[in-house]
Amino acid sequence: LYAYLKKSSQNKSLPTKGTKVFFKYQIQDLDKNIIYNYNHLGVVEYSVDEEGLLPALREGIRLMRSGEVVVFLFPSYLCFGYQGDGEKIGTNQPLRITIERLNNN
C-alpha cells in the first residue's frame, strides 16, 4: 500500500536493474511516530537489484521516478521481520516508510 506525497509531472522512466539511485528515507510506526528520521539514516546510494538492501526499500524504489516522494506501508516480513532491528523496531512490526528519491537521472 502506498501514496504519493510528491509525484513526478515528467514522464521519467522507472529504475531498472543496475540503475544507480540516490534516496533518503525515514521509518515510522503505524501511528506516525518517527523511529528513525532522514538525518539519522542519511542519503543512500543504491544500484537497483544489484546490492543488498532492506526488501521494503528495494520494492519501493522500483516504483519511484526521480524526484518523487512516496509513503509506503510495509508488513514486517519486508522490513525487519521476527527479529526487529535489536534497537527501536520490535518483532513483527509493520512500518510506515517515507522514501524521497533524489534527482540524479
Coordinates of N, CA, C and O in Angstrom, one line a residue:
L1 N 0.8 -1.2 0.0 CA 0.0 0.0 0.0 C 0.9 1.2 0.0 O 1.8 1.3 0.8
Y2 N 0.6 2.2 -0.9 CA 1.4 3.4 -0.9 C 0.7 4.6 -1.4 O -0.4 4.4 -2.1
A3 N 1.2 5.8 -1.1 CA 0.6 7.0 -1.6 C 1.7 8.0 -1.9 O 2.7 8.1 -1.2
Y4 N 1.4 8.8 -3.0 CA 2.4 9.8 -3.4 C 2.2 11.0 -2.6 O 1.1 11.6 -2.5
L5 N 3.3 11.5 -2.0 CA 3.3 12.8 -1.4 C 3.8 13.9 -2.4 O 3.4 15.0 -2.4
K6 N 4.6 13.4 -3.4 CA 5.1 14.3 -4.5 C 5.3 13.3 -5.7 O 6.1 12.4 -5.6
K7 N 4.5 13.6 -6.7 CA 4.5 12.7 -7.9 C 5.2 13.5 -9.0 O 4.9 14.7 -9.2
S8 N 6.0 12.8 -9.8 CA 6.7 13.5 -10.9 C 5.7 13.9 -12.0 O 4.9 13.1 -12.4
S9 N 5.8 15.1 -12.5 CA 4.9 15.6 -13.5 C 5.6 15.3 -14.9 O 4.9 15.4 -15.9
Q10 N 6.8 14.8 -14.9 CA 7.5 14.5 -16.1 C 7.4 13.0 -16.3 O 7.2 12.2 -15.4
N11 N 7.5 12.6 -17.6 CA 7.4 11.2 -17.9 C 8.8 10.5 -17.8 O 9.4 10.0 -18.8
K12 N 9.4 10.5 -16.6 CA 10.6 9.9 -16.3 C 10.4 8.4 -16.2 O 9.4 7.9 -15.8
S13 N 11.5 7.6 -16.6 CA 11.4 6.2 -16.5 C 11.6 5.6 -15.1 O 12.3 6.3 -14.3
L14 N 11.0 4.5 -14.8 CA 11.3 3.8 -13.6 C 12.6 3.2 -13.6 O 13.2 2.8 -14.7
P15 N 13.3 3.0 -12.5 CA 14.6 2.4 -12.5 C 14.6 0.9 -12.9 O 13.6 0.2 -12.6
T16 N 15.6 0.5 -13.6 CA 15.8 -0.9 -14.0 C 17.1 -1.4 -13.3 O 17.8 -0.7 -12.7
K17 N 17.2 -2.7 -13.4 CA 18.4 -3.4 -12.8 C 19.7 -2.7 -13.2 O 19.9 -2.4 -14.3
G18 N 20.5 -2.3 -12.2 CA 21.7 -1.7 -12.4 C 21.7 -0.1 -12.3 O 22.7 0.5 -12.2
T19 N 20.5 0.4 -12.4 CA 20.4 1.9 -12.3 C 20.9 2.3 -10.9 O 20.5 1.8 -9.9
K20 N 21.7 3.3 -10.9 CA 22.2 3.9 -9.6 C 21.2 5.0 -9.2 O 20.9 5.9 -10.0
V21 N 20.7 4.8 -8.0 CA 19.7 5.8 -7.5 C 20.2 6.3 -6.1 O 21.0 5.6 -5.4
F22 N 19.8 7.5 -5.8 CA 20.1 8.1 -4.5 C 18.7 8.4 -3.9 O 17.8 8.9 -4.5
F23 N 18.6 8.1 -2.6 CA 17.4 8.4 -1.9 C 17.6 8.6 -0.4 O 18.7 8.2 0.1
K24 N 16.7 9.2 0.2 CA 16.7 9.3 1.7 C 15.3 8.8 2.1 O 14.3 8.8 1.4
Y25 N 15.3 8.4 3.4 CA 14.0 7.8 3.9 C 13.9 8.0 5.4 O 14.9 8.2 6.1
Q26 N 12.7 7.8 5.9 CA 12.5 7.8 7.3 C 11.6 6.7 7.6 O 10.8 6.3 6.8
I27 N 11.7 6.1 8.8 CA 10.9 5.0 9.3 C 10.0 5.5 10.4 O 10.5 6.1 11.4
Q28 N 8.7 5.1 10.3 CA 7.7 5.4 11.4 C 7.0 4.2 11.7 O 6.9 3.2 10.9
D29 N 6.3 4.2 12.9 CA 5.4 3.1 13.2 C 4.1 3.5 12.6 O 3.9 4.5 11.9
L30 N 3.1 2.6 12.7 CA 1.8 2.9 12.0 C 1.0 4.0 12.6 O 0.0 4.5 12.0
D31 N 1.4 4.5 13.8 CA 0.8 5.7 14.4 C 1.5 7.0 14.0 O 1.3 8.0 14.6
K32 N 2.4 6.9 13.1 CA 3.2 8.0 12.5 C 4.2 8.6 13.5 O 4.7 9.7 13.4
N33 N 4.6 7.8 14.5 CA 5.7 8.2 15.4 C 7.0 7.8 14.7 O 7.2 6.7 14.2
I34 N 7.9 8.8 14.6 CA 9.2 8.6 13.9 C 10.1 7.7 14.7 O 10.3 7.9 15.9
I35 N 10.6 6.7 14.1 CA 11.5 5.7 14.7 C 12.9 6.1 14.3 O 13.8 6.2 15.2
Y36 N 13.2 6.3 13.0 CA 14.4 6.8 12.5 C 14.1 7.9 11.5 O 13.4 7.6 10.6
N37 N 14.7 9.0 11.7 CA 14.4 10.1 10.8 C 15.5 10.2 9.6 O 16.4 9.5 9.6
Y38 N 15.2 11.1 8.7 CA 16.1 11.3 7.5 C 17.5 11.5 7.9 O 18.4 10.9 7.3
N39 N 17.7 12.4 8.9 CA 19.1 12.7 9.3 C 19.8 11.5 9.8 O 21.0 11.3 9.6
H40 N 19.1 10.7 10.6 CA 19.8 9.5 11.2 C 20.2 8.5 10.1 O 21.2 7.9 10.2
L41 N 19.3 8.4 9.1 CA 19.6 7.3 8.1 C 20.4 7.8 7.0 O 21.1 7.0 6.3
G42 N 20.5 9.1 6.7 CA 21.3 9.7 5.7 C 20.9 9.4 4.3 O 19.8 8.8 4.0
V43 N 21.7 9.8 3.3 CA 21.4 9.6 1.9 C 22.0 8.2 1.5 O 23.1 7.9 1.9
V44 N 21.2 7.4 0.8 CA 21.6 6.1 0.4 C 21.9 6.1 -1.1 O 21.1 6.6 -1.9
E45 N 23.0 5.5 -1.5 CA 23.3 5.3 -2.9 C 23.1 3.8 -3.2 O 23.6 2.9 -2.4
Y46 N 22.3 3.4 -4.2 CA 21.9 2.0 -4.4 C 21.9 1.7 -5.9 O 21.3 2.4 -6.6
S47 N 22.5 0.6 -6.2 CA 22.4 0.1 -7.6 C 21.2 -0.9 -7.6 O 21.3 -2.0 -6.9
V48 N 20.1 -0.6 -8.3 CA 18.9 -1.4 -8.2 C 19.1 -2.9 -8.5 O 19.7 -3.2 -9.5
D49 N 18.6 -3.7 -7.6 CA 18.7 -5.2 -7.8 C 20.1 -5.7 -7.9 O 20.2 -6.9 -8.3
E50 N 21.1 -5.0 -7.5 CA 22.5 -5.5 -7.6 C 23.2 -5.4 -6.2 O 24.3 -5.8 -6.1
E51 N 22.5 -4.9 -5.2 CA 23.1 -4.8 -3.9 C 22.1 -5.2 -2.8 O 20.9 -5.2 -3.1
G52 N 22.6 -5.6 -1.7 CA 21.7 -5.9 -0.6 C 21.1 -4.7 0.0 O 21.7 -3.7 0.2
L53 N 19.8 -4.7 0.3 CA 19.1 -3.6 0.8 C 17.8 -4.2 1.5 O 17.3 -5.2 1.0
L54 N 17.3 -3.6 2.5 CA 16.0 -4.0 3.1 C 15.0 -4.2 2.0 O 14.8 -3.4 1.1
P55 N 14.4 -5.4 2.0 CA 13.4 -5.7 1.0 C 12.3 -4.7 0.7 O 11.9 -4.4 -0.4
A56 N 11.8 -4.1 1.8 CA 10.9 -3.0 1.7 C 11.4 -1.8 0.8 O 10.7 -1.3 -0.1
L57 N 12.6 -1.4 1.1 CA 13.2 -0.4 0.3 C 13.4 -0.8 -1.2 O 13.2 0.0 -2.1
R58 N 13.9 -2.0 -1.4 CA 14.0 -2.5 -2.8 C 12.7 -2.4 -3.5 O 12.6 -1.9 -4.7
E59 N 11.6 -2.9 -2.9 CA 10.3 -2.8 -3.5 C 9.9 -1.4 -3.8 O 9.3 -1.1 -4.9
G60 N 10.0 -0.5 -2.9 CA 9.6 0.9 -3.0 C 10.4 1.6 -4.1 O 9.7 2.3 -5.0
I61 N 11.7 1.5 -4.1 CA 12.5 2.2 -5.1 C 12.1 1.8 -6.5 O 12.1 2.6 -7.5
R62 N 11.8 0.5 -6.8 CA 11.4 0.1 -8.1 C 10.1 0.8 -8.6 O 9.9 0.8 -9.8
L63 N 9.3 1.3 -7.7 CA 8.1 2.0 -8.1 C 8.2 3.5 -8.3 O 7.2 4.2 -8.6
M64 N 9.4 4.1 -8.1 CA 9.6 5.5 -8.0 C 10.4 6.1 -9.1 O 11.4 5.5 -9.5
R65 N 10.0 7.3 -9.5 CA 10.7 8.0 -10.5 C 11.5 9.1 -9.7 O 11.2 9.4 -8.6
S66 N 12.6 9.6 -10.4 CA 13.4 10.6 -9.8 C 12.6 11.8 -9.4 O 11.7 12.2 -10.1
G67 N 12.9 12.3 -8.1 CA 12.2 13.4 -7.6 C 10.9 13.1 -6.9 O 10.3 14.1 -6.3
E68 N 10.4 11.9 -6.8 CA 9.2 11.6 -6.2 C 9.4 11.3 -4.7 O 10.4 10.9 -4.3
V69 N 8.3 11.6 -3.9 CA 8.3 11.2 -2.5 C 7.0 10.4 -2.3 O 5.9 10.8 -2.7
V70 N 7.2 9.2 -1.7 CA 6.1 8.2 -1.6 C 6.2 7.7 -0.2 O 7.2 7.4 0.4
V71 N 5.0 7.5 0.4 CA 4.9 6.9 1.7 C 4.3 5.5 1.5 O 3.4 5.3 0.8
F72 N 5.0 4.5 2.1 CA 4.6 3.1 1.9 C 4.2 2.5 3.3 O 4.8 2.8 4.3
L73 N 3.3 1.6 3.3 CA 3.0 0.8 4.5 C 3.5 -0.6 4.2 O 3.0 -1.3 3.2
F74 N 4.5 -1.1 4.9 CA 5.1 -2.4 4.7 C 4.8 -3.4 5.8 O 4.9 -3.0 7.0
P75 N 4.5 -4.7 5.5 CA 4.4 -5.7 6.5 C 5.8 -6.0 7.1 O 6.8 -5.7 6.4
S76 N 5.8 -6.5 8.3 CA 7.0 -6.8 9.0 C 8.0 -7.7 8.2 O 9.2 -7.5 8.2
Y77 N 7.4 -8.7 7.4 CA 8.3 -9.6 6.7 C 9.1 -8.9 5.6 O 10.2 -9.4 5.2
L78 N 8.7 -7.7 5.1 CA 9.5 -7.0 4.2 C 10.5 -6.0 4.9 O 11.3 -5.3 4.2
C79 N 10.3 -5.9 6.2 CA 11.1 -4.9 7.0 C 12.2 -5.7 7.8 O 13.1 -6.2 7.3
F80 N 11.9 -5.8 9.1 CA 12.9 -6.4 10.0 C 12.4 -7.7 10.6 O 13.0 -8.3 11.4
G81 N 11.2 -8.2 10.1 CA 10.7 -9.5 10.5 C 10.5 -9.8 11.9 O 10.3 -8.9 12.8
Y82 N 10.7 -11.0 12.2 CA 10.5 -11.5 13.6 C 11.5 -10.9 14.6 O 11.2 -10.7 15.7
Q83 N 12.7 -10.7 14.1 CA 13.8 -10.2 15.0 C 13.8 -8.7 15.3 O 14.3 -8.3 16.3
G84 N 13.1 -7.9 14.5 CA 13.2 -6.5 14.7 C 14.6 -6.0 14.4 O 15.4 -6.8 13.8
D85 N 15.0 -4.8 14.8 CA 16.3 -4.4 14.5 C 17.2 -4.4 15.7 O 18.4 -4.0 15.7
G86 N 16.7 -4.9 16.8 CA 17.5 -5.0 18.0 C 17.6 -3.7 18.8 O 18.3 -3.7 19.8
E87 N 17.0 -2.7 18.3 CA 17.1 -1.4 18.9 C 15.7 -0.8 19.1 O 15.1 -1.0 20.2
K88 N 15.2 -0.1 18.1 CA 13.9 0.6 18.2 C 12.7 -0.1 17.5 O 11.6 0.3 17.8
I89 N 13.0 -1.1 16.7 CA 11.9 -1.7 15.9 C 11.7 -3.1 16.5 O 12.6 -3.9 16.7
G90 N 10.4 -3.3 16.9 CA 10.0 -4.5 17.6 C 9.9 -5.7 16.7 O 10.0 -5.6 15.5
T91 N 9.6 -6.9 17.3 CA 9.3 -8.1 16.5 C 8.0 -8.0 15.7 O 7.0 -7.4 16.2
N92 N 8.0 -8.5 14.5 CA 6.8 -8.5 13.7 C 6.1 -7.1 13.6 O 4.9 -7.1 13.5
Q93 N 6.9 -6.1 13.5 CA 6.4 -4.7 13.5 C 6.2 -4.2 12.0 O 7.2 -4.0 11.4
P94 N 5.0 -4.0 11.6 CA 4.8 -3.3 10.3 C 5.3 -1.9 10.4 O 5.2 -1.3 11.4
L95 N 5.7 -1.3 9.2 CA 6.3 0.0 9.3 C 5.7 0.9 8.2 O 5.3 0.5 7.1
R96 N 5.8 2.2 8.5 CA 5.4 3.3 7.5 C 6.8 3.9 7.1 O 7.4 4.5 8.0
I97 N 7.1 3.7 5.9 CA 8.4 4.2 5.4 C 8.2 5.3 4.3 O 7.5 5.0 3.3
T98 N 8.7 6.5 4.5 CA 8.6 7.5 3.5 C 10.0 7.6 2.8 O 11.0 7.7 3.4
I99 N 9.9 7.5 1.5 CA 11.1 7.5 0.6 C 11.1 8.7 -0.3 O 10.1 9.0 -0.9
E100 N 12.2 9.4 -0.3 CA 12.3 10.5 -1.3 C 13.5 10.1 -2.2 O 14.6 10.0 -1.8
R101 N 13.1 9.9 -3.5 CA 14.1 9.6 -4.5 C 14.7 10.9 -5.0 O 14.0 11.7 -5.5
L102 N 15.9 11.0 -4.8 CA 16.6 12.3 -5.2 C 16.8 12.4 -6.7 O 17.0 11.4 -7.3
N103 N 16.9 13.6 -7.2 CA 17.1 13.8 -8.6 C 18.5 13.5 -9.0 O 19.4 14.1 -8.5
N104 N 18.7 12.4 -9.8 CA 20.0 12.1 -10.2 C 20.0 11.5 -11.7 O 21.0 11.3 -12.2
N105 N 18.8 11.3 -12.2 CA 18.7 10.9 -13.6 C 17.3 11.1 -14.1 O 16.4 11.3 -13.4

